[in-house]
mmCIF file of C-alpha atoms and ligand atoms in Angstrom:
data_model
loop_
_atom_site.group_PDB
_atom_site.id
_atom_site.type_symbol
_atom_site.label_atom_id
_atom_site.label_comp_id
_atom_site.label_asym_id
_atom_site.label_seq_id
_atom_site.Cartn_x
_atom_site.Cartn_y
_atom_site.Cartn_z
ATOM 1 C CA UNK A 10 22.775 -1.722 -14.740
ATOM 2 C CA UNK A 11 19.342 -0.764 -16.134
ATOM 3 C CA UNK A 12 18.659 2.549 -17.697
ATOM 4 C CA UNK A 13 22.104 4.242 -15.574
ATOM 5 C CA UNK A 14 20.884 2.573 -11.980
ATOM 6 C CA UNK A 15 22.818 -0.256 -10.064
ATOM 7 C CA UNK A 16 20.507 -3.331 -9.545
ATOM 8 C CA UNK A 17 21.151 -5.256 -6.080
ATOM 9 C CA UNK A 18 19.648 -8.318 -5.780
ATOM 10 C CA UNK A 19 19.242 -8.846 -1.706
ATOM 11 C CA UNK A 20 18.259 -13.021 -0.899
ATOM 12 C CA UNK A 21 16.787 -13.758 2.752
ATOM 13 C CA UNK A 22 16.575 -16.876 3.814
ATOM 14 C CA UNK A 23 17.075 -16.560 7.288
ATOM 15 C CA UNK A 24 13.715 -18.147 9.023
ATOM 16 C CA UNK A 25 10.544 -19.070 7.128
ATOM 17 C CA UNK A 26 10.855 -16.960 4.189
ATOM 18 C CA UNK A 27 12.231 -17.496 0.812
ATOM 19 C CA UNK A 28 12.481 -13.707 0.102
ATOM 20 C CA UNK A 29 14.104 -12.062 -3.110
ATOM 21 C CA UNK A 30 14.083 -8.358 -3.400
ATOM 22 C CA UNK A 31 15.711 -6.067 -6.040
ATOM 23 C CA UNK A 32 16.091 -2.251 -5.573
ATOM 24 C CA UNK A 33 17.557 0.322 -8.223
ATOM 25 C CA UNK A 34 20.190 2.775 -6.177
ATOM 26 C CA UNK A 35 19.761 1.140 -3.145
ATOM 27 C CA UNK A 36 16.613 2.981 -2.472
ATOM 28 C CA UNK A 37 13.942 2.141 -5.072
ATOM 29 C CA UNK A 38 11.966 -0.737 -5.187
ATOM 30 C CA UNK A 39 12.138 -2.741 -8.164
ATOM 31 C CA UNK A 40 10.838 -6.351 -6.891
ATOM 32 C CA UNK A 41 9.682 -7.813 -4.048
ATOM 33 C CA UNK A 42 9.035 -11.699 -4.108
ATOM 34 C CA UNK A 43 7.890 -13.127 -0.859
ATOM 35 C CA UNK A 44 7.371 -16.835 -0.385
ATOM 36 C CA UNK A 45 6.519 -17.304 3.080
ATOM 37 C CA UNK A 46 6.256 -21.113 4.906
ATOM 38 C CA UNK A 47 3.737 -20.334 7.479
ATOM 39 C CA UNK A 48 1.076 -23.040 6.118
ATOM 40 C CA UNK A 49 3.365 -25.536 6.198
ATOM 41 C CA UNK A 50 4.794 -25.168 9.876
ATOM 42 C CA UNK A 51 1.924 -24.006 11.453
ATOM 43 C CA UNK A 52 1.115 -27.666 11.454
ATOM 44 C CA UNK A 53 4.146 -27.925 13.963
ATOM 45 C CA UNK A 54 3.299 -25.185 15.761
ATOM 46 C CA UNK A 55 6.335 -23.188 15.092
ATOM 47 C CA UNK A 56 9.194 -23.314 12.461
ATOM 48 C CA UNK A 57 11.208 -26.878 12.061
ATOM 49 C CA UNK A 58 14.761 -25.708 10.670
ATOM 50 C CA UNK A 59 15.134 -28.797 8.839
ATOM 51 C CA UNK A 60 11.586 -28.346 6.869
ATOM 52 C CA UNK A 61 12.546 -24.196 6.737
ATOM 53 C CA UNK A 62 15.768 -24.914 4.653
ATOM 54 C CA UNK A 63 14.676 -28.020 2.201
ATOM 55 C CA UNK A 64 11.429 -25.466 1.700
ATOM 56 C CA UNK A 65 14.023 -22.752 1.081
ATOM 57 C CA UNK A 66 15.903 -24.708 -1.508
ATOM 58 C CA UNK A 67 12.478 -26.252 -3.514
ATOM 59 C CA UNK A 68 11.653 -21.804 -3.797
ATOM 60 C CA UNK A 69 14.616 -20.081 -4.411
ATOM 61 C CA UNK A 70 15.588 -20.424 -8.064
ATOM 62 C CA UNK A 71 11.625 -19.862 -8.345
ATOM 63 C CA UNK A 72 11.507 -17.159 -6.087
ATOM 64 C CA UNK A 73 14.604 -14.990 -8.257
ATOM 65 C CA UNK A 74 13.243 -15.965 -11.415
ATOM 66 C CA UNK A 75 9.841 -14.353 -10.445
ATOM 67 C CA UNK A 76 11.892 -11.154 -9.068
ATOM 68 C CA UNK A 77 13.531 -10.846 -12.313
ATOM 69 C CA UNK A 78 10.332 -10.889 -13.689
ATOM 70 C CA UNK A 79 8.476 -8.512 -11.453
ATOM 71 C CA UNK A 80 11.531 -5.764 -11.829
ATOM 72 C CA UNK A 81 11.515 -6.614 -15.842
ATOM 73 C CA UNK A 82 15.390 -7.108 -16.027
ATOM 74 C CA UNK A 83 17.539 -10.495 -16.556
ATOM 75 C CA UNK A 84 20.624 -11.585 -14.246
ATOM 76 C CA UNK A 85 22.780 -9.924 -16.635
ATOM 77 C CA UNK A 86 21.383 -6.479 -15.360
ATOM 78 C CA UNK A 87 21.949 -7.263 -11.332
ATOM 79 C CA UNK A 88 25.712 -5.285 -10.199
ATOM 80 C CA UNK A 89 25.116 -6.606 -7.008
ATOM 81 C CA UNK A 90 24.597 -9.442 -4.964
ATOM 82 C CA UNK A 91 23.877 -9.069 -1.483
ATOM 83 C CA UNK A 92 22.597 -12.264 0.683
ATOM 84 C CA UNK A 93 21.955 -12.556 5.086
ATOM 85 C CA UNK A 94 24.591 -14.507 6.335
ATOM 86 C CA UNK A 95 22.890 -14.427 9.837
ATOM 87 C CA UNK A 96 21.912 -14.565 12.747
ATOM 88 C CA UNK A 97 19.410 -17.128 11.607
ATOM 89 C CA UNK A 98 18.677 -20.876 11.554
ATOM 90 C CA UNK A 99 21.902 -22.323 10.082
ATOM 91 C CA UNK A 100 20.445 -24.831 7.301
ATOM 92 C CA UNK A 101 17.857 -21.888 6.133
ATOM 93 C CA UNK A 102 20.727 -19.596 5.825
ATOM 94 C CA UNK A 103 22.833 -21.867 3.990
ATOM 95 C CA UNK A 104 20.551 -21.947 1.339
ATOM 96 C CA UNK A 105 20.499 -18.117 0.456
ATOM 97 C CA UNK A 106 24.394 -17.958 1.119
ATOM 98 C CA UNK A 107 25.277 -21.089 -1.155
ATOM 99 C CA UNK A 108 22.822 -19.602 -4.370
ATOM 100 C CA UNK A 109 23.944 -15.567 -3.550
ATOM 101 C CA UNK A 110 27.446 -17.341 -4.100
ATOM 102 C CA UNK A 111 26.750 -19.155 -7.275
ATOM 103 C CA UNK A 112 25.589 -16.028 -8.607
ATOM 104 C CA UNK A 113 28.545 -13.762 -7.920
ATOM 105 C CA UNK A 114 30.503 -16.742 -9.424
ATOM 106 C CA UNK A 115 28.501 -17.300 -12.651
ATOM 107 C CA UNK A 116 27.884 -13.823 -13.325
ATOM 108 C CA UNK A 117 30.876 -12.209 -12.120
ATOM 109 C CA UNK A 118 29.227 -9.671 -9.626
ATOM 110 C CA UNK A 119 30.353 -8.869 -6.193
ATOM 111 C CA UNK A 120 28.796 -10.549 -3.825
ATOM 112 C CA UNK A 121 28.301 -8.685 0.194
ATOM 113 C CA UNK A 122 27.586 -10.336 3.335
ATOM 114 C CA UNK A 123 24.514 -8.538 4.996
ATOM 115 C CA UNK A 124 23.542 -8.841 8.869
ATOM 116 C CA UNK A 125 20.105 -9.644 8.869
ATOM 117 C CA UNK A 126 19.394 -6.962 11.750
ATOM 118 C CA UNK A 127 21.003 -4.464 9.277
ATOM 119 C CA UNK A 128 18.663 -5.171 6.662
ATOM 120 C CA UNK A 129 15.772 -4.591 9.345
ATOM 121 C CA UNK A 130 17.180 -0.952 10.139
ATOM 122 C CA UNK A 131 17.343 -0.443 5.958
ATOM 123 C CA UNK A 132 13.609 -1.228 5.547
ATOM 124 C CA UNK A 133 13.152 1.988 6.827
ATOM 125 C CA UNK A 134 15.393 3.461 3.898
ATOM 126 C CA UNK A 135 13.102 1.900 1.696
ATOM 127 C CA UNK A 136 10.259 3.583 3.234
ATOM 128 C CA UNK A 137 11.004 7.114 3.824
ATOM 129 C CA UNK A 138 13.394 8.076 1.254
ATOM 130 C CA UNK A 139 14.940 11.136 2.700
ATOM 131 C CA UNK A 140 15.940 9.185 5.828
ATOM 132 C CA UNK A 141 19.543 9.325 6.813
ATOM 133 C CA UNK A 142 21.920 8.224 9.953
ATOM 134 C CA UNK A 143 22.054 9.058 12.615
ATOM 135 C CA UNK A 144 18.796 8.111 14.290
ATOM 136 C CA UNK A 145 17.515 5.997 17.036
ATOM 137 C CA UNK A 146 16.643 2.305 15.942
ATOM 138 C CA UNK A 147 13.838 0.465 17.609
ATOM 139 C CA UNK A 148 14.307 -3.357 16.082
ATOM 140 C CA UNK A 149 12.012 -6.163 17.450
ATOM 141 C CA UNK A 150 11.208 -9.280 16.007
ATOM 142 C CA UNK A 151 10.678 -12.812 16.240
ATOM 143 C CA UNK A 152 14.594 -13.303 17.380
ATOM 144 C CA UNK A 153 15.547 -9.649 18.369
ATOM 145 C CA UNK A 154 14.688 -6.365 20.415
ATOM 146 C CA UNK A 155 16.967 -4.532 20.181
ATOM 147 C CA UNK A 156 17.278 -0.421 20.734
ATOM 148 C CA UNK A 157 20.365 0.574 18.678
ATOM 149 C CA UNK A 158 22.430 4.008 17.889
ATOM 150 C CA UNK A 159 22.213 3.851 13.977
ATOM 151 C CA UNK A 160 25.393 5.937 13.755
ATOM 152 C CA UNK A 161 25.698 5.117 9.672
ATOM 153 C CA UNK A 162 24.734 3.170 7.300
ATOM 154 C CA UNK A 163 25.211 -0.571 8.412
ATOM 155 C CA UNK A 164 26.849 0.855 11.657
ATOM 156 C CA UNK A 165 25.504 1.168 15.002
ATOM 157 C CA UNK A 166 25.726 0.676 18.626
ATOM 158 C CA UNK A 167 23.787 -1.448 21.134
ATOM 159 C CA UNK A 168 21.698 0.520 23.521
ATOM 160 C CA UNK A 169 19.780 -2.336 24.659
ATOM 161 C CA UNK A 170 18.763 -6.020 24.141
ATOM 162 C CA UNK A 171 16.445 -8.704 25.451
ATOM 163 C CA UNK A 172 18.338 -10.757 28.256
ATOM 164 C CA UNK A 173 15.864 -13.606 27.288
ATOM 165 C CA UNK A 174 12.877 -13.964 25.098
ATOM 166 C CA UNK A 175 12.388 -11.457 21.657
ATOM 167 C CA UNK A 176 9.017 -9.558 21.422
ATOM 168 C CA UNK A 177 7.886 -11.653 18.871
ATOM 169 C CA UNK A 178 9.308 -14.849 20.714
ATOM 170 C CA UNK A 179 7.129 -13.610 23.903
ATOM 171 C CA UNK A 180 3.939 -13.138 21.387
ATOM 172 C CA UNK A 181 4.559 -16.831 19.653
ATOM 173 C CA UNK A 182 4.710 -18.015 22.893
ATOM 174 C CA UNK A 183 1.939 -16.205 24.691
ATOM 175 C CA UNK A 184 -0.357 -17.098 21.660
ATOM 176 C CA UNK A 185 0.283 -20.914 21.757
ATOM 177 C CA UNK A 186 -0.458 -21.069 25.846
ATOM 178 C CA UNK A 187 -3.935 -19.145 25.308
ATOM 179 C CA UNK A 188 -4.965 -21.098 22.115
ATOM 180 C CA UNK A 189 -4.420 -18.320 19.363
ATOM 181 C CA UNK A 190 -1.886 -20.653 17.386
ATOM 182 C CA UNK A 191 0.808 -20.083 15.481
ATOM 183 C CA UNK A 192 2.378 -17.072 13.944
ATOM 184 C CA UNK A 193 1.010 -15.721 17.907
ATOM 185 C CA UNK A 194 2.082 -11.659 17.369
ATOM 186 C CA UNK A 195 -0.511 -10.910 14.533
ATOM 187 C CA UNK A 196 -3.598 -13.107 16.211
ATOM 188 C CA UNK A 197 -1.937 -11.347 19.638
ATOM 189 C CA UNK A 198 -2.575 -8.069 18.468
ATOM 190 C CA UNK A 199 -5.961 -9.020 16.876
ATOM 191 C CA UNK A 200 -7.853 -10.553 20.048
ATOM 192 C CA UNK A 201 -6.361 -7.486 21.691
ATOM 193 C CA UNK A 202 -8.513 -5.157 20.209
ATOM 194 C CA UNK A 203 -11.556 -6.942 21.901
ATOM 195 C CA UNK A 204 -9.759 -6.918 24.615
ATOM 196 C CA UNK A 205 -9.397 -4.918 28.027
ATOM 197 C CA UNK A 206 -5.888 -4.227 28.505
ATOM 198 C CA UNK A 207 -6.271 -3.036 32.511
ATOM 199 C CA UNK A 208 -8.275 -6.580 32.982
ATOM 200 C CA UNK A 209 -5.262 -8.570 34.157
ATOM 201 C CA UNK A 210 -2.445 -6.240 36.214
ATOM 202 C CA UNK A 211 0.976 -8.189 34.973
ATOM 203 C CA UNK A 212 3.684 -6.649 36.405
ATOM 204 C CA UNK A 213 6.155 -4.583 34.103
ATOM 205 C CA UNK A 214 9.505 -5.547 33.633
ATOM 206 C CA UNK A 215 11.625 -2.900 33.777
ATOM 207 C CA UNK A 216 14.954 -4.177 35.054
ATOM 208 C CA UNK A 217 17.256 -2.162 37.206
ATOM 209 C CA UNK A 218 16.885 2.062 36.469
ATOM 210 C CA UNK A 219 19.159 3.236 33.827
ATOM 211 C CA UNK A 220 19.167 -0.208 32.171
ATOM 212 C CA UNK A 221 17.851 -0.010 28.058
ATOM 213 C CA UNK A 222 17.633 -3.606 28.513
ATOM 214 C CA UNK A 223 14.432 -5.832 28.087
ATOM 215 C CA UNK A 224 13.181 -9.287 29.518
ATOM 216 C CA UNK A 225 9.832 -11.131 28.522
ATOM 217 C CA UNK A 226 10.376 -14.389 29.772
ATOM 218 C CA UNK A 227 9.081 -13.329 33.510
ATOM 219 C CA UNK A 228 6.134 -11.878 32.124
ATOM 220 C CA UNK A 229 5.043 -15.415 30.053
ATOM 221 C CA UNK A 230 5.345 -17.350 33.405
ATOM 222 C CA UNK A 231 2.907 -14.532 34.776
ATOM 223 C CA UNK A 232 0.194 -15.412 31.633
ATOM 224 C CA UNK A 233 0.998 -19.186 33.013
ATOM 225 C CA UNK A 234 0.170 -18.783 36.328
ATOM 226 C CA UNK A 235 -2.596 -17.112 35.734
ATOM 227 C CA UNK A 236 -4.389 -19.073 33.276
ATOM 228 C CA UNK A 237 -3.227 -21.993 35.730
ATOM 229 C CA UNK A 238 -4.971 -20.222 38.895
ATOM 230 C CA UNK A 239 -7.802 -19.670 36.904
ATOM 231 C CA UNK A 240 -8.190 -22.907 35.410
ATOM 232 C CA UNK A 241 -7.716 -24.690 38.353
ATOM 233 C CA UNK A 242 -10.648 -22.294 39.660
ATOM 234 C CA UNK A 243 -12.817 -23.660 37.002
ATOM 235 C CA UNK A 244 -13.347 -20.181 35.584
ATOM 236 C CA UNK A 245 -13.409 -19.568 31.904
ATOM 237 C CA UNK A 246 -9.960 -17.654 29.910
ATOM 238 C CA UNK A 247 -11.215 -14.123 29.334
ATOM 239 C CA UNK A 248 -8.689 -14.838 26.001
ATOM 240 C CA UNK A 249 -9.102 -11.344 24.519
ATOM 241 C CA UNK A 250 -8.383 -9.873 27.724
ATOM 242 C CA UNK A 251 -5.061 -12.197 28.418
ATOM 243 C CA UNK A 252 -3.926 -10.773 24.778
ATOM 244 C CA UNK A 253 -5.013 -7.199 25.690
ATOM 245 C CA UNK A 254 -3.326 -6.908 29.196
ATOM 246 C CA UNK A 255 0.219 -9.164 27.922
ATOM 247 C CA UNK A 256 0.391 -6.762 25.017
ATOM 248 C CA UNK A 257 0.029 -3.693 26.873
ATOM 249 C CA UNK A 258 2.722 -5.123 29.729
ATOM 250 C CA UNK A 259 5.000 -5.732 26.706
ATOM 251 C CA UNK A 260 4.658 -2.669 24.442
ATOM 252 C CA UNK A 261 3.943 -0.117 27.252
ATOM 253 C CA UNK A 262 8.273 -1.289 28.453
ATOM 254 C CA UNK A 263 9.646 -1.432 24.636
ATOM 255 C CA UNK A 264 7.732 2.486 24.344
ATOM 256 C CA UNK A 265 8.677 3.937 27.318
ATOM 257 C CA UNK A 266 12.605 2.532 27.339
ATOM 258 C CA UNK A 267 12.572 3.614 23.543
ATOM 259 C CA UNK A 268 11.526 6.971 23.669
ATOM 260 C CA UNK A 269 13.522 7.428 26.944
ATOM 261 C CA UNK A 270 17.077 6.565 25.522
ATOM 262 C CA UNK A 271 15.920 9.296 22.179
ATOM 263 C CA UNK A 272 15.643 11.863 24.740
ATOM 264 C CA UNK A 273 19.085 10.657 26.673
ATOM 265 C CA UNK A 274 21.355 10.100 23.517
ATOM 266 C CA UNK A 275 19.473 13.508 22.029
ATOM 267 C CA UNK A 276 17.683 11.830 18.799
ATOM 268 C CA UNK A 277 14.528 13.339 17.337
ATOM 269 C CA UNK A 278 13.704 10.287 15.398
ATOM 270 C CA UNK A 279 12.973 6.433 16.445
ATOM 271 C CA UNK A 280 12.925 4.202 13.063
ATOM 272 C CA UNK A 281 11.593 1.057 14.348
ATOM 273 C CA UNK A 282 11.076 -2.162 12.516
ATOM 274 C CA UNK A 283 11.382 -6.221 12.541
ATOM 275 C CA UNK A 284 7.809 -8.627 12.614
ATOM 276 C CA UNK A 285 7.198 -6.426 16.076
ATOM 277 C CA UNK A 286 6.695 -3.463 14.812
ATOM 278 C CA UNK A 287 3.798 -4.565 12.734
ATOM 279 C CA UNK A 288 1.958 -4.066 16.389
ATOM 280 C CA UNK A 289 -1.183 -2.020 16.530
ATOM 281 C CA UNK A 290 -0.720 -0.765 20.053
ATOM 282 C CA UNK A 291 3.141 -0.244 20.304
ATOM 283 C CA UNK A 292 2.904 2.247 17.066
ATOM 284 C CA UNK A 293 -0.297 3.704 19.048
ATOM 285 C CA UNK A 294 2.429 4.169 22.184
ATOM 286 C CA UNK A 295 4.946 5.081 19.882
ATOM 287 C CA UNK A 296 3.281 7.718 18.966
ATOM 288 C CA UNK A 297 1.665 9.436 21.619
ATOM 289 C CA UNK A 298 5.107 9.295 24.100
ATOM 290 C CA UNK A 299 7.108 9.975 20.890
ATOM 291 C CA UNK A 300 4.521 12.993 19.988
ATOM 292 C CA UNK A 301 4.616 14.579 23.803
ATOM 293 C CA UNK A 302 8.352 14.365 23.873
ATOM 294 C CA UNK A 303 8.714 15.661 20.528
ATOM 295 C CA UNK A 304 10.336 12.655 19.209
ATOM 296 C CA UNK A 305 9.257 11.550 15.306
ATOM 297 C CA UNK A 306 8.362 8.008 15.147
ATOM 298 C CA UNK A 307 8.532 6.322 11.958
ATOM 299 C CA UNK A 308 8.051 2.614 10.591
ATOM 300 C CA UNK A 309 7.446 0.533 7.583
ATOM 301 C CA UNK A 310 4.815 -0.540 6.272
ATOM 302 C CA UNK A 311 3.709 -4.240 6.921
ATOM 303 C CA UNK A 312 5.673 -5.813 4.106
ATOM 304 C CA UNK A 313 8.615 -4.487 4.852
ATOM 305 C CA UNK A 314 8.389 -4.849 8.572
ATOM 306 C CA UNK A 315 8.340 -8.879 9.081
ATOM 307 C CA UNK A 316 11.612 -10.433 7.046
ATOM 308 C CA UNK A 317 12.045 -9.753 2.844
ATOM 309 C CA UNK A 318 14.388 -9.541 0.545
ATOM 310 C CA UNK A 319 14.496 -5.856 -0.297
ATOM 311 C CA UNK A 320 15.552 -4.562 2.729
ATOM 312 C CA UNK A 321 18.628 -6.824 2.412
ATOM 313 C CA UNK A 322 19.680 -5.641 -1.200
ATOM 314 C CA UNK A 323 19.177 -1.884 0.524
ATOM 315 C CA UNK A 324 21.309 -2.722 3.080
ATOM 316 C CA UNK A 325 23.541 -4.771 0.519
ATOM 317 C CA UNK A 326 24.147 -1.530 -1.414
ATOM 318 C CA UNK A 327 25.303 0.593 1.400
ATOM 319 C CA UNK A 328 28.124 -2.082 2.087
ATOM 320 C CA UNK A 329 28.779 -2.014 -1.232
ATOM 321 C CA UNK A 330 29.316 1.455 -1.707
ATOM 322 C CA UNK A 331 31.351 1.261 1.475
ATOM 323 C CA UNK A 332 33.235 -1.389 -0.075
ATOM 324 C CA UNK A 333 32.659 -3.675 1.957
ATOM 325 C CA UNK A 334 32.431 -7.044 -0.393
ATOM 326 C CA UNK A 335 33.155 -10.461 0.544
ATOM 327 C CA UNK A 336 34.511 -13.392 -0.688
ATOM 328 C CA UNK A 337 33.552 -16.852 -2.136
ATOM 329 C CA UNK A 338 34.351 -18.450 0.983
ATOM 330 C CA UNK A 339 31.432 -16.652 2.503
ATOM 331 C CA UNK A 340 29.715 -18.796 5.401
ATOM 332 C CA UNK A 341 26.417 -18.745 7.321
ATOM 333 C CA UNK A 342 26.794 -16.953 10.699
ATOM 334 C CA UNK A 343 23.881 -18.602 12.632
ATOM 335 C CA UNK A 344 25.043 -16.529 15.850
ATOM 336 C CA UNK A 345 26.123 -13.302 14.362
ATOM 337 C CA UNK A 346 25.632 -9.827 16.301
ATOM 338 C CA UNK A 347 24.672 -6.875 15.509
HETATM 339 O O1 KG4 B 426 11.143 -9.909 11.625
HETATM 340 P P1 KG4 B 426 10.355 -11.158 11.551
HETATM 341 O O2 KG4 B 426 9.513 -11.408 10.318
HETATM 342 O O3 KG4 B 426 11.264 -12.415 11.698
HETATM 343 C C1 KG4 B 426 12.378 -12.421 12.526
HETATM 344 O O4 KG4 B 426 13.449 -11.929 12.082
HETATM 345 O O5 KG4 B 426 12.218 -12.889 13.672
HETATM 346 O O6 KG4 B 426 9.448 -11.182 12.862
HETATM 347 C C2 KG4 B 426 8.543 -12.214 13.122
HETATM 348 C C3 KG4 B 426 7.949 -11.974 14.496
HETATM 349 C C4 KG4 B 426 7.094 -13.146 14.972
HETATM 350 O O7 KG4 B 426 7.463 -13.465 16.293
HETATM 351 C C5 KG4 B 426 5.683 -12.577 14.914
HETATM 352 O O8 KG4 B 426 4.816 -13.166 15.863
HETATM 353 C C6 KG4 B 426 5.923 -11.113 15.203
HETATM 354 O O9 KG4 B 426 7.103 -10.805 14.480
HETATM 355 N N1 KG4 B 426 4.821 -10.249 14.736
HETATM 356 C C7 KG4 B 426 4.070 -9.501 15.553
HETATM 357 C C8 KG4 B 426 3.084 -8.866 14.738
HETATM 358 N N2 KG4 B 426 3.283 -9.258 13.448
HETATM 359 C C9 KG4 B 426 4.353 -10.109 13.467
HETATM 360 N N3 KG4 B 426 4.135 -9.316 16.885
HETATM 361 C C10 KG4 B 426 3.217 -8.494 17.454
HETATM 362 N N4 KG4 B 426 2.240 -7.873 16.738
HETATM 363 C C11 KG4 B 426 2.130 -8.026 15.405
HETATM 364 N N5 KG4 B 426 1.159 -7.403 14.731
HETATM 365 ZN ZN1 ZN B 427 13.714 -10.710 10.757
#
């Protein structure tokens, strides 16, 4: 406690971030401590789990001792320690699971299992403060797209998922084949705004009619072909263009299939959030089919969209309150669902 507030400490070490957030009543942010691995596996090209979770274990006693620090409290003042459990890379996760559980033991606190896809959905707690269930959930990131029911706190329904590729999976790879490197969706979404996004027709992908669902990895053998046909043609890659007209093809499905299940399931609000919804053009889309079907579309800011650690201890909290704790024999959940 500090000053009458509960202090949750949320840990995320799901991917390539040693993250460490600590919120007052769920909702306020106290710290945010970020210590992201990009440098050191965009040598690789992408993230190498077994690099991800020694890097995770040389940062995280760091990484909580400058969190304490930022939110000017000790251990003694956390209540609450809330770590992802998954889905994730197993060896990363183990990492945040195997400290979050030394700390409910040494200090006595209760200790709550968080789904990382929860903690996406709570970002958007953190950032509008008045925001409460139930509301459509737009989540799409480097493992995920998924449009969900967000029925209550930490409780929702599946509307539709990716039957391949994630967004962001569809960016990374995209990015690599037309020489943008590695993390792709940011550099993606940059080159696109030199770009001409009618240059290249790739086909949408809508699946059958009715279906929420999404699939990318069609469109990424479309970007092959092409650049193969034009290659082979000895004609130059109009890059900016490839990134302009693969965004659009992506963003203008995940809009229209988003917006389209509000109207059906009768919610005037799409949170979205995850690394995707960083994306310059799909908030652009967002907006203007949100705004003509009188649907409010809301995300985080940057920070809080790609993965941290205060959107776990928000999401933490809510389980908390629910009293939903677990116990020390707490294990990482590489595979978990939503
Ligand atoms: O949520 P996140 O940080 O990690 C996962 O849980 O996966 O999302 C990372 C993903 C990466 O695939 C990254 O390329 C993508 O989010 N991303 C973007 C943008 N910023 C990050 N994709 C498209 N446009 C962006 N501006
Ligand atoms: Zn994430």
């Amino acid at each position: 406690m500090l000053n009458g507030r509960t202090l949750t400490m949320g840990i995320e070490t799901s991917c390539d971030e040693t993250a460490v957030g600590i919120v007052a009543d769920g909702r306020t942010v106290l710290a945010n401590v970020i210590s992201s691995q990009i440098d050191i596996h965009t040598a690789y090209g992408g993230v190498v789990p077994e690099i991800a979770s020694r890097r995770h274990l040389e940062s995280i006693n760091d990484v909580i001792d400058r969190a304490l620090r930022e939110a000017d409290c000790t251990l003694d003042d956390i209540d609450v320690i809330g770590v992802t459990y998954g889905p994730g890379l197993v060896g990363a996760l183990l990492i945040g699971v195997a400290t979050a559980k030394a700390i409910s033991y040494a200090r006595d606190i209760p200790l709550v299992a968080v789904n990382h896809m929860h903690g996406h959905i709570a970002a958007n707690y953190l950032a509008y403060p008045e925001l409460e269930p139930p509301f459509l959930g737009l989540v799409v990131s480097g493992g995920h797209t998924n449009i969900v029911r967000v029925t209550d706190y930490n409780a929702c329904e599946i509307i539709g998922r990716t039957r391949d590729d994630a967004a962001g999976e569809a960016f990374d790879k995209v990015a690599r084949v037309i020489g943008l490197g590695y993390p792709g969706g940011p550099k993606v979404d940059r080159a696109a705004r030199q770009g001409n996004r009618d240059a290249i027709a790739f086909k949408r992908v809508y699946l059958e009619s009715g279906s929420y669902d999404f699939s990318f990895s069609g469109l990424k053998t479309q970007v092959l072909n092409y650049l193969n046909t034009e290659r082979q043609a000895g004609r130059e890659i109009p890059v900016n263009d490839v990134a302009a007209s693969f965004q659009e093809a992506v963003m203008e499905v995940i809009a229209t299939k988003a917006v389209t299940a509000a109207k059906e399931f009768g919610d005037d609000l799409i949170a979205v959030s995850g690394g995707v919804a960083a994306n310059s053009r799909l908030r652009e889309l967002l907006t203007q089919m949100g705004g003509e079907a009188g649907i409010r579309v809301i995300w985080p800011e940057p920070v809080l969209c790609t993965d941290n650690g205060v959107m776990i201890a928000c999401a933490a909290y809510y389980n908390w309150l629910k009293g939903e704790c677990a116990d020390r024999s707490l294990d990482a959940v590489p595979g978990l669902d939503f």
